[in-house]
C-alpha cells in the first residue's frame, strides 16, 4: 500500500448549517424561528433546527413531517437559489483570506497555512489556527449575517465532518478523528452513495475506522472503484492532488461567446458543452478533477472567477451545474454585484487533478440531469443526444414537459428546455375545477376557433347562471364541415379570472363527442356576447 | 379443455396469494432494465397487438389513428428507464401522456425541427431507445424513399425503435387504431364527463407480423391508462353518471 504523501496543506471548512433551508426561508421571507423544511420529490431534503426539534428528519415524507410538526413551512428545493444567496457569504470569507473554494452552496473550504500564521501571530500553530477560525466565523456572521461553524483538518472530507462538529483536528490525526464516525458520513449531501453505505452497514462495517482497517486490495476486489474511493477517504488520505504543480494549462477549456452571455439559460447551455469538452480532455489523459475554476470576462473587461471544490472528482454534469449556479449568482446579484455587461469569455480550469483510472464510470454518471431522474448510462447517452440536437437547433430545440399546477390542459404543463432547471412544481396543490382524467392528447398551441350551434343553427352560449343557452347540436372546427354532436358534457365554469368578469365574461368548458367516430373535443367558451369557442384539446 | 380452464383458475388463485408470483411475472421482473432486452416492453393490454409482445429494438413501427395509442406504447418502456423523444409534435398533451403511463421525466420533445429533420432524428436515434416522428412530417419534409430508408437503417443499427405517427414506407409493423364509442357521457346530454373509450387496434406488417391481428382495448381506460375492454354484456351498464 502506498504510504501517505505529504499533506498538501491544512483545510478549513466553513459550514452554514442547513443552508438550503436558510436560503429558501430567506427567499420566501419565512422567519428563522418558524420550523421550515426543504422538500424535493415530496421528501425532506433539509430541515431547520426548529423543525428538527419538532421531530422532522431528512428523508421523511411530507405528510409525516407535517403530522409531526403541523406548522412546518414547506419550501421547494432549488440549488440555483441556494448558490445565489450563498455568494455574499463567499465574498465575506474572501475579504479576509484569498483562495476560497466553494464546496457546495453552504460550504466553503479555505487553505489554512499562510492565513493562520498571519492571523495567529507568533502563537503556536494550534493556537494560530484557533484564532484564524474564530476570526473567519466572526467575519462571515458580521458581514453576511449568517451563522456558521468551522472545522479544520488535513483533508477536505475530514474537515467537512470536523466543521459539523465544530472541532479542529490536529495535524496528521485525520484517520484517528474519522475512525469512530459512522459510515453513513460517507453519504455527503449531493453525492449518491446511499446504496454503498447501506451495503457496508449490512456487512457490519459500521464505522469509518472498520472500513479503513481493511486492505485496499481487498476493498477493490469486493467493492470496486467506489469502495476504493471511500476507503481512501476513510483512511484520511483521500484527495491528495496528483502533483503539487499546477495542472497543465492545456487541459483548461475556454470559449468566446458572441453574442455575450446575459441570460442564465444561454450560459447554462454554453457551460454544458464546455464541461463536456473539459471532461473529454481529462479522460483522454486518464485524469479527473476535484477543483474546477470558473473564469469569466465581460465585454467591458471585468474579470470574475470562483473556484468550486469537491471531495470526489466532479462529473461533467456536476461541472455544468456549478457553472450554471455561478452564473445565476453573478447575473442575478443585486445592483452592486451584477457585472455591467454580458460575459464574452468563459474559461474552465481544472485546478486540482487526481488519477482518473478508477473513476471513468463516475465521470459520465453525473447526477442532476434535468428532470431529476436517477442517473444511469441511458440517461447519459440520451443527454448527449439532446446536446447534439440543441447544437443544431439551439437550447430551445429540446424540451422536457414538467407537470405543474393549473386547471386547463395547457396550464398543467410547462415545457422547459433540456438542461435548464425546471420551475417550481405546483402539482401538489389541489386545483378545484380541474377536469378528471383522461386529459386531451392534443393541446393546440394556438387557439383554434370553433362554432357550436344548436338545432336551429343559433350559436350556443352561456346564460348568466352558467348554463348553456341551448343544447349544442353541431360543431365546426376552423370553418370545417359541421359535425353532429352525439354526446356532450358540461358546462364547467372556469372561475379563474372571475374578478375580470366585466371585461371577458364568464368562461366555461364543454366536452363533445361527434358523429363518425371523430375525436372528442374539449371546447372553451371565451366570450358569450358574441360567442367564441376555441378548441382547447382533442381526445384522439 | 376443461382441465386447462381449471388449471388457469388454480394459477389465478395461487398467484393471488401474497408472495406467490407466476413464472411469467418472474421472467418479466428479471427482464427489467431495457438496456439488455431485445424487446422494449409495452403495457400487457397492448402486447397482444404486437407479434413479439413488445417493440423489437431496431424496428420501425407506424402508428396511426390515435395519439393515445402512441403514448400508451411509450408508457412501459419509459417507466423502465428508456428515454423517448417526440419530434415535430409541438401540441402533444403531456398530461394525457402522463395519465397513459408515460414517465414524462424521460420524455423529450423537439417542437420545431426546422429543416433539420433528418439530422435531428439521426442524433436522437443514436442516444435514445424510442424516437417518435409526428404526423405529417414525412409529407411536410418531402422525404424521399431513400431518406426514409436511411432512418430505418439508423434505427436498426442503433437498436432503437422508430415510431412514426404516419404511414411510413418500409415499416416493419403497422398499428392502426379505429376509435369506438366513448363512455361516461350521459345520453340525455350535459351530465358526466368523458371517461373511457373502446378502440380496436389493428396490427399488420411484414415478417413475423404478416398475420393481421385485432385487439380491443379501452384507450383511455377509466383511470386514464390502457385497460382491458369491458366484457360485452356489461358494456352499457358500466357507464356511470358523474358530475
XYZ file of C-alpha atoms in Angstrom:
783
model
C 0.000 0.000 0.000
C 1.429 3.357 -0.840
C 2.217 5.458 2.179
C 0.680 8.868 2.605
C 2.298 11.597 0.643
C 2.991 14.850 2.376
C -0.218 16.723 3.121
C -0.665 19.496 0.652
C -1.956 21.759 3.335
C -4.443 22.076 6.102
C -8.016 22.813 5.106
C -10.525 24.887 6.955
C -14.166 24.267 6.199
C -16.776 26.843 6.989
C -20.209 25.283 7.153
C -23.527 27.077 7.298
C -25.889 24.553 8.899
C -28.978 23.614 6.886
C -28.095 26.071 4.159
C -30.890 25.118 1.716
C -33.445 25.905 4.428
C -31.716 29.125 5.414
C -31.616 30.235 1.789
C -35.162 29.126 0.999
C -36.546 30.756 4.117
C -34.702 33.989 3.355
C -36.001 33.939 -0.221
C -39.563 33.190 0.872
C -39.470 35.646 3.778
C -40.036 32.948 6.392
C -38.755 33.875 9.840
C -35.891 31.683 11.099
C -37.952 30.915 14.193
C -40.645 29.186 12.179
C -39.938 25.481 11.608
C -39.148 25.035 7.930
C -38.042 22.248 5.645
C -36.978 21.995 2.028
C -38.682 19.258 0.036
C -37.754 17.580 -3.213
C -39.898 14.815 -4.627
C -42.180 15.042 -1.599
C -39.382 14.171 0.820
C -37.496 16.306 3.278
C -34.072 17.237 1.924
C -33.072 19.578 4.724
C -34.882 20.963 7.701
C -34.193 23.807 10.081
C -33.083 23.227 13.654
C -36.513 24.263 14.942
C -38.194 21.722 12.673
C -35.718 19.077 13.764
C -36.583 19.707 17.386
C -40.185 19.022 16.419
C -39.275 15.609 15.055
C -38.781 16.350 11.364
C -35.959 14.322 9.799
C -34.200 14.137 6.478
C -35.848 11.712 4.026
C -39.208 11.932 5.742
C -42.368 12.111 3.612
C -44.068 15.469 3.552
C -47.214 14.077 5.111
C -45.313 12.598 8.007
C -43.301 15.768 8.541
C -46.486 17.794 8.620
C -48.144 15.432 11.045
C -45.211 15.744 13.437
C -44.904 19.453 13.009
C -48.134 20.891 11.560
C -46.863 24.436 11.154
C -43.711 23.488 9.248
C -43.121 25.823 6.298
C -42.887 23.769 3.101
C -40.183 25.125 0.796
C -39.148 23.843 -2.614
C -35.627 22.692 -3.326
C -33.702 24.936 -5.718
C -29.917 24.561 -5.899
C -29.605 27.672 -8.049
C -31.245 29.810 -5.399
C -29.026 28.260 -2.717
C -25.952 29.128 -4.747
C -27.134 32.639 -5.494
C -27.772 33.526 -1.869
C -24.519 31.920 -0.829
C -22.427 34.245 -2.935
C -22.346 37.045 -0.260
C -21.043 34.516 2.271
C -18.207 33.517 -0.066
C -17.455 37.152 -0.704
C -17.316 37.802 3.049
C -14.823 34.996 3.561
C -12.820 36.184 0.593
C -12.398 39.619 2.124
C -10.347 38.012 4.862
C -8.415 35.350 3.026
C -7.649 34.661 -0.635
C -8.210 31.312 -2.334
C -11.673 30.489 -1.019
C -13.174 27.406 -2.697
C -16.878 26.715 -2.788
C -17.563 23.066 -1.999
C -21.291 23.397 -2.433
C -23.774 26.085 -1.531
C -23.459 26.313 2.246
C -19.877 25.079 2.487
C -16.585 26.765 1.642
C -13.048 25.465 2.039
C -10.103 27.727 2.795
C -6.409 26.835 2.809
C -5.133 27.369 6.323
C -1.362 27.552 6.396
C -0.435 31.087 5.470
C -3.615 32.607 6.750
C -3.306 31.057 10.197
C 0.246 32.266 10.555
C -0.868 35.728 9.534
C -3.803 35.970 11.920
C -2.340 33.926 14.730
C 0.796 35.975 15.100
C 3.580 34.258 16.995
C 1.329 31.763 18.760
C 1.780 28.019 18.444
C 0.327 26.575 15.195
C -2.682 25.183 17.076
C -3.497 28.451 18.716
C -2.957 30.259 15.432
C -5.457 28.004 13.709
C -7.868 28.598 16.515
C -7.520 32.332 16.248
C -7.929 32.195 12.485
C -11.078 30.092 12.575
C -12.678 32.374 15.151
C -11.797 35.393 13.116
C -13.280 33.899 9.961
C -16.538 32.822 11.613
C -16.882 36.281 13.102
C -16.217 37.926 9.764
C -18.855 35.857 7.999
C -21.571 36.343 10.583
C -20.847 40.061 10.824
C -20.654 40.745 7.069
C -23.126 38.277 5.608
C -25.362 37.886 8.649
C -25.185 34.107 8.503
C -24.425 31.659 11.273
C -21.684 29.194 10.564
C -19.444 26.555 12.082
C -15.789 25.979 11.398
C -13.614 22.878 11.331
C -10.006 22.258 10.351
C -8.325 19.025 9.255
C -5.708 17.782 6.804
C -8.164 16.575 4.186
C -11.322 18.104 2.853
C -13.573 15.215 3.869
C -12.311 15.199 7.447
C -12.571 18.974 7.567
C -16.209 18.768 6.431
C -17.038 16.423 9.279
C -14.963 18.474 11.692
C -16.951 21.569 10.767
C -20.209 19.789 11.545
C -18.851 19.053 14.983
C -17.044 22.349 15.337
C -13.649 20.801 16.074
C -10.117 21.431 14.908
C -8.412 18.139 14.120
C -4.685 18.322 14.904
C -2.249 17.775 12.089
C -1.822 14.142 10.969
C -4.724 12.953 13.098
C -7.419 12.762 10.412
C -7.630 8.970 10.470
C -7.977 8.963 14.233
C -10.714 11.565 14.088
C -12.618 9.688 11.390
C -12.312 6.181 12.842
C -15.219 6.253 15.333
C -17.613 8.027 12.974
C -20.396 6.005 11.298
C -20.030 5.018 7.628
C -23.206 6.955 6.910
C -20.995 10.056 6.924
C -19.690 8.962 3.534
C -23.082 9.849 2.193
C -22.469 13.554 1.902
C -25.323 15.580 0.541
C -25.396 15.757 -3.204
C -23.401 12.604 -3.740
C -25.164 9.375 -4.413
C -23.505 6.780 -2.232
C -26.554 5.789 -0.217
C -26.643 2.283 -1.655
C -22.983 1.688 -0.998
C -23.265 2.910 2.576
C -26.231 0.614 3.063
C -24.198 -2.304 1.818
C -21.351 -1.525 4.208
C -23.744 -1.334 7.103
C -25.326 -4.643 6.258
C -21.864 -6.204 6.135
C -21.223 -4.995 9.659
C -18.772 -2.244 8.730
C -20.402 0.418 10.803
C -17.614 2.895 11.360
C -15.136 4.543 9.050
C -12.381 3.028 11.183
C -13.515 -0.507 10.418
C -13.562 0.290 6.723
C -10.104 1.867 6.909
C -8.680 -1.239 8.597
C -9.363 -3.335 5.507
C -6.674 -3.892 2.955
C -7.048 -1.626 -0.061
C -6.751 -4.525 -2.490
C -9.495 -6.456 -0.706
C -11.726 -3.432 -0.859
C -11.027 -3.025 -4.554
C -11.967 -6.621 -5.364
C -15.133 -6.586 -3.305
C -16.500 -3.071 -3.798
C -14.857 -1.782 -6.950
C -13.923 1.783 -7.594
C -16.452 3.347 -5.326
C -15.106 1.237 -2.484
C -11.536 2.298 -3.146
C -12.559 5.917 -3.120
C -14.482 5.518 0.127
C -11.600 3.570 1.623
C -9.151 6.341 0.814
C -11.484 8.911 2.288
C -11.960 6.839 5.426
C -8.203 6.478 5.827
C -7.940 10.224 5.723
C -5.758 10.020 2.636
C -8.296 10.943 0.059
C -7.940 13.942 -2.054
C -4.238 14.301 -2.366
C -3.530 16.001 -5.624
C -1.676 14.235 -8.334
C 1.185 16.628 -8.102
C 1.833 19.839 -6.240
C 2.344 21.639 -9.532
C -0.471 23.490 -11.128
C -2.037 21.250 -13.720
C -1.048 21.723 -17.309
C -2.790 24.699 -18.804
C -3.768 22.897 -21.977
C -6.389 20.979 -20.022
C -8.281 24.182 -19.456
C -11.086 24.852 -21.906
C -12.412 28.206 -22.965
C -14.974 29.696 -25.197
C -15.549 33.124 -26.695
C -19.182 33.969 -26.611
C -20.691 36.041 -29.342
C -23.267 37.407 -28.618
C -22.285 37.949 -24.964
C -23.970 35.776 -22.358
C -26.530 37.765 -20.466
C -29.057 35.143 -19.536
C -28.695 32.170 -17.258
C -30.200 29.683 -19.703
C -27.866 30.539 -22.566
C -24.951 30.457 -20.135
C -26.054 27.047 -18.926
C -26.061 25.784 -22.486
C -22.540 27.014 -23.152
C -21.476 25.653 -19.777
C -22.637 22.185 -20.669
C -20.747 21.928 -23.919
C -17.706 23.397 -22.216
C -17.968 20.953 -19.317
C -18.204 18.072 -21.767
C -15.082 19.284 -23.525
C -13.231 19.654 -20.241
C -14.085 16.115 -19.310
C -13.252 14.712 -22.698
C -9.801 16.291 -22.336
C -9.330 14.929 -18.844
C -10.465 11.394 -19.643
C -8.167 11.319 -22.645
C -5.276 11.758 -20.205
C -6.789 9.486 -17.596
C -7.370 12.279 -15.140
C -10.238 13.583 -13.087
C -10.607 16.881 -11.385
C -11.562 17.765 -7.834
C -11.359 21.549 -8.072
C -12.571 23.483 -11.026
C -12.116 27.193 -11.548
C -14.747 29.171 -13.422
C -13.364 32.308 -15.025
C -15.485 34.824 -16.869
C -14.608 38.058 -18.630
C -17.256 40.585 -19.550
C -17.492 42.805 -22.577
C -16.024 45.682 -20.597
C -13.058 43.656 -19.454
C -14.330 42.911 -15.961
C -12.937 39.613 -14.647
C -14.814 37.292 -12.335
C -13.750 33.957 -11.015
C -14.713 31.395 -8.472
C -13.257 28.004 -7.641
C -15.534 25.087 -6.841
C -14.184 22.119 -4.987
C -15.488 18.684 -4.255
C -14.333 15.793 -2.091
C -14.937 13.483 -5.039
C -13.995 14.075 -8.663
C -16.666 16.225 -10.218
C -18.644 14.856 -13.144
C -19.379 16.633 -16.400
C -22.877 17.297 -15.135
C -21.517 18.456 -11.827
C -19.279 20.995 -13.538
C -22.134 22.209 -15.726
C -24.388 22.611 -12.699
C -21.783 24.572 -10.824
C -21.219 26.893 -13.765
C -24.935 27.428 -14.026
C -25.240 28.217 -10.328
C -22.294 30.529 -10.550
C -23.860 32.416 -13.421
C -27.069 32.598 -11.530
C -25.325 34.258 -8.624
C -23.413 36.608 -10.892
C -26.245 37.593 -13.181
C -28.936 37.824 -10.573
C -26.890 39.525 -7.899
C -28.079 42.873 -6.588
C -27.149 46.124 -8.262
C -23.581 46.163 -6.971
C -22.722 42.549 -7.705
C -24.001 42.174 -11.237
C -21.425 42.560 -13.983
C -22.012 45.707 -16.010
C -22.085 43.847 -19.323
C -22.517 40.375 -20.783
C -19.872 37.682 -20.478
C -17.799 37.311 -23.634
C -15.227 34.819 -22.498
C -15.722 31.777 -20.329
C -12.927 29.526 -19.183
C -12.950 26.367 -17.082
C -9.678 25.439 -15.446
C -9.096 22.155 -13.632
C -7.254 23.421 -10.561
C -6.535 20.096 -8.953
C -6.262 16.677 -10.545
C -6.450 13.101 -9.382
C -5.834 9.871 -11.234
C -8.930 9.073 -13.170
C -8.313 5.428 -13.981
C -10.633 4.210 -11.286
C -13.192 6.880 -11.890
C -14.076 6.802 -15.524
C -17.515 5.471 -14.870
C -18.137 8.239 -12.425
C -17.265 10.878 -14.924
C -20.307 10.314 -17.014
C -22.794 9.211 -14.442
C -23.400 12.667 -13.175
C -26.482 13.220 -11.128
C -28.551 16.302 -11.599
C -29.733 15.875 -15.162
C -32.788 17.923 -15.869
C -35.946 16.468 -14.512
C -34.236 14.838 -11.573
C -34.249 11.322 -12.919
C -31.833 8.796 -11.498
C -28.519 8.682 -13.243
C -27.798 5.681 -15.432
C -25.971 5.041 -18.696
C -29.183 5.517 -20.665
C -29.674 8.998 -19.287
C -26.129 9.935 -20.092
C -26.440 8.630 -23.638
C -29.747 10.442 -24.070
C -28.398 13.687 -22.717
C -25.514 13.562 -25.170
C -28.024 13.110 -27.985
C -30.052 16.063 -26.684
C -26.957 18.213 -26.534
C -26.288 17.397 -30.157
C -29.812 18.312 -31.162
C -29.511 21.535 -29.185
C -26.326 22.292 -31.049
C -28.368 22.016 -34.258
C -31.491 23.849 -33.153
C -30.478 25.981 -30.186
C -31.223 25.488 -26.479
C -34.998 25.588 -27.016
C -34.704 22.787 -29.553
C -35.178 20.063 -26.948
C -37.731 20.467 -24.192
C -38.984 18.244 -21.443
C -42.509 18.549 -20.141
C -42.859 19.357 -16.450
C -46.273 18.854 -14.937
C -47.272 21.867 -12.907
C -50.370 23.174 -11.264
C -53.287 24.592 -13.188
C -56.737 23.760 -14.425
C -56.727 23.916 -18.200
C -54.801 21.266 -20.153
C -52.297 23.831 -21.422
C -51.665 25.340 -17.993
C -50.846 21.995 -16.458
C -47.640 21.550 -18.449
C -44.576 23.672 -18.710
C -42.018 22.842 -21.371
C -38.517 23.646 -20.189
C -35.508 23.424 -22.426
C -33.279 20.469 -21.718
C -30.553 21.203 -19.209
C -32.167 24.219 -17.613
C -33.669 23.869 -14.205
C -37.397 23.234 -14.131
C -39.660 25.731 -12.437
C -41.314 25.073 -9.146
C -43.646 22.134 -9.416
C -47.113 23.005 -8.192
C -48.633 19.606 -8.797
C -49.375 19.035 -5.098
C -51.810 21.869 -4.707
C -55.468 20.998 -5.102
C -56.992 22.512 -8.219
C -60.736 22.631 -7.853
C -62.431 22.815 -11.217
C -59.792 20.705 -12.924
C -61.307 18.092 -15.188
C -60.633 14.496 -14.211
C -58.583 12.107 -16.361
C -58.438 11.424 -19.264
C -56.870 14.642 -20.493
C -56.778 15.637 -24.158
C -53.942 14.056 -26.127
C -53.604 17.101 -28.363
C -53.418 20.594 -26.929
C -53.241 23.095 -29.795
C -50.518 25.650 -29.291
C -52.559 28.399 -30.947
C -56.262 28.863 -30.264
C -58.330 27.055 -32.890
C -61.771 28.675 -33.328
C -64.874 26.524 -33.406
C -68.538 27.247 -33.975
C -71.036 25.476 -31.733
C -74.642 25.648 -32.970
C -77.931 24.347 -31.653
C -80.529 22.542 -33.774
C -81.869 25.835 -35.095
C -78.366 26.846 -36.129
C -78.136 29.508 -33.452
C -74.782 29.858 -31.705
C -74.679 28.265 -28.275
C -73.612 30.498 -25.415
C -73.765 30.688 -21.650
C -76.549 32.130 -19.522
C -75.830 34.451 -16.618
C -76.314 31.481 -14.293
C -73.665 29.446 -16.051
C -75.889 27.081 -18.063
C -75.809 26.671 -21.836
C -78.392 28.764 -23.676
C -79.460 25.746 -25.728
C -78.463 22.175 -26.454
C -75.381 22.004 -28.668
C -76.230 20.198 -31.872
C -73.261 20.574 -34.194
C -69.683 21.786 -34.105
C -67.491 23.072 -36.913
C -63.790 23.435 -36.279
C -61.994 26.225 -38.068
C -64.508 26.725 -40.898
C -64.575 22.976 -41.485
C -67.637 20.853 -42.057
C -70.153 20.933 -39.228
C -70.380 17.581 -37.498
C -73.305 16.490 -35.391
C -72.762 16.216 -31.671
C -73.831 12.853 -30.286
C -72.928 13.452 -26.681
C -71.749 16.326 -24.584
C -70.964 17.189 -21.005
C -70.588 20.382 -19.078
C -70.543 23.293 -18.947
C -67.887 23.568 -16.295
C -67.383 27.172 -15.389
C -63.825 28.462 -15.457
C -63.630 30.556 -12.340
C -60.102 31.677 -12.807
C -60.499 35.332 -13.577
C -63.903 35.914 -12.070
C -62.874 39.401 -10.988
C -62.350 40.151 -14.660
C -65.903 39.127 -15.464
C -66.949 42.559 -16.648
C -64.218 42.500 -19.245
C -64.367 38.992 -20.586
C -67.483 37.382 -19.313
C -67.630 34.041 -17.594
C -65.832 31.289 -19.405
C -66.785 27.650 -19.467
C -65.675 24.329 -20.920
C -67.672 21.566 -22.531
C -66.698 18.158 -23.843
C -68.378 16.974 -27.034
C -68.385 13.703 -28.953
C -69.241 13.946 -32.623
C -70.608 11.558 -35.210
C -68.487 9.456 -37.482
C -66.156 8.433 -34.666
C -64.324 11.717 -34.953
C -62.225 12.600 -31.949
C -63.887 14.038 -28.889
C -63.188 17.708 -28.281
C -62.700 19.927 -25.278
C -64.142 23.335 -26.086
C -63.732 26.561 -24.177
C -66.174 29.432 -24.438
C -64.248 32.674 -24.496
C -66.886 35.403 -24.778
C -70.569 34.910 -24.712
C -71.993 38.156 -26.004
C -70.962 37.077 -29.441
C -69.990 33.530 -28.553
C -66.496 32.471 -29.488
C -65.464 28.915 -28.765
C -61.984 27.580 -29.104
C -60.744 24.004 -29.269
C -58.692 23.582 -26.151
C -57.990 19.925 -26.574
C -58.591 16.927 -28.777
C -59.018 13.406 -27.463
C -57.771 11.050 -30.147
C -60.151 -28.286 -22.398
C -61.824 -28.152 -19.032
C -58.566 -29.241 -17.464
C -56.733 -26.243 -18.780
C -59.516 -23.939 -17.590
C -59.259 -25.409 -14.144
C -55.525 -25.083 -14.080
C -55.595 -21.408 -15.054
C -58.118 -20.930 -12.270
C -55.705 -22.598 -9.903
C -52.870 -20.401 -11.093
C -55.004 -17.324 -10.598
C -55.830 -18.467 -7.063
C -52.217 -19.233 -6.308
C -50.846 -16.035 -7.730
C -53.355 -14.028 -5.725
C -51.583 -15.208 -2.563
C -49.088 -12.712 -1.230
C -45.551 -13.598 -2.167
C -46.513 -16.001 -4.915
C -45.944 -14.937 -8.484
C -46.257 -16.781 -11.751
C -43.230 -17.785 -13.758
C -44.047 -15.242 -16.448
C -44.200 -12.492 -13.821
C -40.814 -13.585 -12.545
C -39.420 -13.573 -16.044
C -40.830 -10.104 -16.595
C -39.322 -8.920 -13.326
C -35.873 -10.283 -14.043
C -36.070 -8.917 -17.569
C -36.184 -5.397 -16.201
C -33.636 -2.985 -17.469
C -34.427 -2.216 -21.061
C -30.754 -1.824 -21.936
C -30.363 -5.571 -22.034
C -33.522 -6.891 -23.672
C -34.120 -7.261 -27.369
C -37.685 -6.084 -26.866
C -38.880 -2.873 -25.324
C -41.820 -3.777 -23.114
C -45.322 -2.409 -23.634
C -48.373 -2.439 -21.410
C -49.746 -6.013 -21.192
C -53.092 -4.954 -22.697
C -51.278 -3.875 -25.861
C -48.769 -6.691 -26.158
C -51.327 -8.868 -27.981
C -51.317 -6.366 -30.844
C -47.574 -6.782 -31.329
C -46.329 -10.020 -32.908
C -43.468 -10.332 -30.424
C -45.367 -8.918 -27.484
C -43.153 -5.859 -27.367
C -41.403 -3.334 -29.561
C -38.451 -5.008 -31.225
C -35.277 -2.954 -30.955
C -34.130 -1.789 -34.350
C -37.598 -1.854 -35.855
C -39.707 0.863 -37.411
C -43.363 0.985 -36.471
C -46.080 3.093 -37.992
C -48.825 4.084 -35.548
C -51.902 5.736 -36.985
C -55.264 6.912 -35.815
C -54.604 7.796 -32.200
C -52.091 9.715 -30.182
C -53.321 7.929 -27.102
C -52.101 4.679 -28.658
C -48.735 6.272 -29.364
C -48.365 7.431 -25.749
C -49.545 4.066 -24.457
C -46.779 2.359 -26.466
C -44.172 4.590 -24.806
C -45.533 4.054 -21.316
C -43.959 0.822 -20.183
C -40.519 1.436 -21.668
C -40.146 4.921 -20.197
C -41.167 3.780 -16.737
C -38.475 1.119 -17.008
C -35.765 3.614 -17.782
C -35.809 4.091 -21.550
C -35.732 7.595 -22.935
C -38.163 8.711 -25.610
C -38.292 11.782 -27.810
C -41.107 13.157 -29.912
C -40.152 15.143 -32.999
C -42.454 17.582 -34.728
C -45.489 17.354 -32.457
C -45.445 20.628 -30.556
C -49.049 20.228 -29.472
C -48.880 16.976 -27.537
C -50.957 16.771 -24.396
C -48.242 15.894 -21.927
C -50.775 15.466 -19.138
C -52.534 12.820 -21.202
C -49.183 11.150 -21.829
C -48.552 11.034 -18.095
C -52.034 9.651 -17.473
C -51.427 6.945 -20.056
C -48.414 5.888 -18.037
C -45.515 7.663 -19.743
C -42.785 8.761 -17.356
C -42.614 12.297 -18.703
C -39.306 12.880 -16.950
C -37.868 10.580 -19.594
C -39.676 12.218 -22.457
C -38.172 14.951 -24.589
C -39.973 16.988 -27.168
C -38.377 18.563 -30.210
C -41.104 21.042 -31.043
C -39.606 22.736 -34.091
C -37.082 20.744 -36.066
C -36.852 23.340 -38.823
C -35.065 21.934 -41.847
C -33.007 19.535 -39.773
C -35.457 16.644 -39.533
C -33.011 14.033 -40.770
C -30.032 15.046 -38.665
C -32.159 15.613 -35.554
C -33.822 12.225 -35.890
C -30.499 10.543 -36.552
C -28.929 12.168 -33.484
C -31.865 11.082 -31.332
C -31.752 7.519 -32.657
C -28.106 7.407 -31.598
C -28.871 8.070 -27.981
C -32.459 7.086 -27.248
C -34.480 3.910 -27.219
C -37.634 5.412 -28.686
C -37.997 8.182 -31.258
C -41.388 9.340 -32.453
C -41.912 11.212 -35.715
C -45.007 13.403 -35.642
C -47.899 13.076 -38.054
C -47.491 14.778 -41.394
C -43.733 15.153 -41.002
C -42.834 12.902 -43.906
C -45.075 14.822 -46.269
C -44.058 18.246 -44.975
C -40.381 17.495 -45.388
C -40.994 15.615 -48.643
C -38.753 12.788 -47.545
C -37.703 10.528 -50.379
C -37.807 6.773 -50.100
C -34.040 6.840 -49.840
C -34.188 9.184 -46.867
C -36.784 7.152 -45.008
C -34.667 4.072 -45.628
C -31.728 5.878 -44.104
C -33.727 6.471 -40.938
C -34.918 2.864 -40.834
C -31.338 1.714 -41.194
C -30.172 4.082 -38.477
C -32.800 2.729 -36.090
C -31.779 -0.821 -36.929
C -28.107 -0.072 -36.490
C -28.517 1.764 -33.152
C -31.099 -0.721 -31.863
C -33.635 1.979 -31.260
C -37.326 1.911 -32.132
C -38.560 4.465 -34.625
C -42.260 5.154 -34.267
C -43.972 7.183 -36.968
C -47.387 8.691 -36.366
C -47.931 8.325 -40.076
C -47.787 5.814 -42.849
C -44.093 5.019 -43.074
C -42.761 3.231 -46.158
C -40.899 0.114 -45.181
C -42.268 -0.052 -41.653
C -41.935 -3.491 -40.158
C -45.199 -3.165 -38.302
C -48.262 -1.028 -38.821
C -50.635 -0.304 -35.991
C -53.896 1.369 -36.822
C -56.354 2.493 -34.210
C -60.022 2.690 -35.088
C -61.861 4.647 -32.459
C -65.062 3.279 -30.987
C -67.516 4.811 -28.604
C -66.832 6.999 -25.630
C -68.260 6.171 -22.251
C -69.066 8.474 -19.408
C -71.343 11.000 -21.100
C -74.973 10.837 -20.257
C -77.205 10.189 -23.277
C -79.632 12.977 -22.407
C -76.740 15.398 -22.548
C -74.990 17.665 -20.152
C -74.058 15.160 -17.465
C -70.987 13.062 -16.790
C -67.635 13.535 -18.433
C -65.520 11.601 -20.909
C -64.179 8.635 -19.024
C -63.106 5.868 -21.337
C -63.212 4.866 -24.947
C -63.346 1.487 -26.610
C -60.953 1.210 -29.538
C -59.729 -1.522 -31.823
C -56.059 -1.745 -32.625
C -55.264 -3.416 -35.953
C -51.776 -4.743 -36.369
C -50.275 -5.817 -39.670
C -46.892 -5.850 -41.272
C -44.083 -7.890 -42.672
C -42.196 -10.914 -41.419
C -43.355 -12.022 -38.014
C -46.218 -9.556 -38.228
C -47.563 -10.910 -41.504
C -50.672 -12.280 -39.837
C -53.033 -9.390 -39.127
C -54.302 -9.112 -35.569
C -57.103 -7.163 -33.944
C -57.194 -6.234 -30.301
C -59.924 -4.394 -28.431
C -58.878 -2.220 -25.530
C -60.088 0.764 -23.583
C -57.914 3.673 -24.564
C -58.021 5.667 -22.407
C -59.378 3.406 -19.712
C -61.193 4.505 -16.578
C -58.086 5.808 -14.810
C -56.525 7.389 -17.862
C -54.317 4.482 -18.864
C -54.878 1.481 -21.139
C -57.305 -1.109 -19.855
C -58.813 -4.373 -20.891
C -62.202 -3.983 -22.601
C -65.455 -4.448 -20.757
C -66.904 -7.890 -21.223
C -69.656 -7.491 -23.812
C -72.736 -7.937 -21.646
C -71.954 -5.264 -19.097
C -70.773 -2.701 -21.586
C -73.603 -0.240 -21.313
C -74.493 -0.823 -17.713
C -70.955 0.142 -16.673
C -71.487 3.714 -17.740
C -71.695 5.611 -14.537
C -73.059 9.031 -14.146
C -70.725 11.554 -12.687
C -70.578 15.278 -12.209
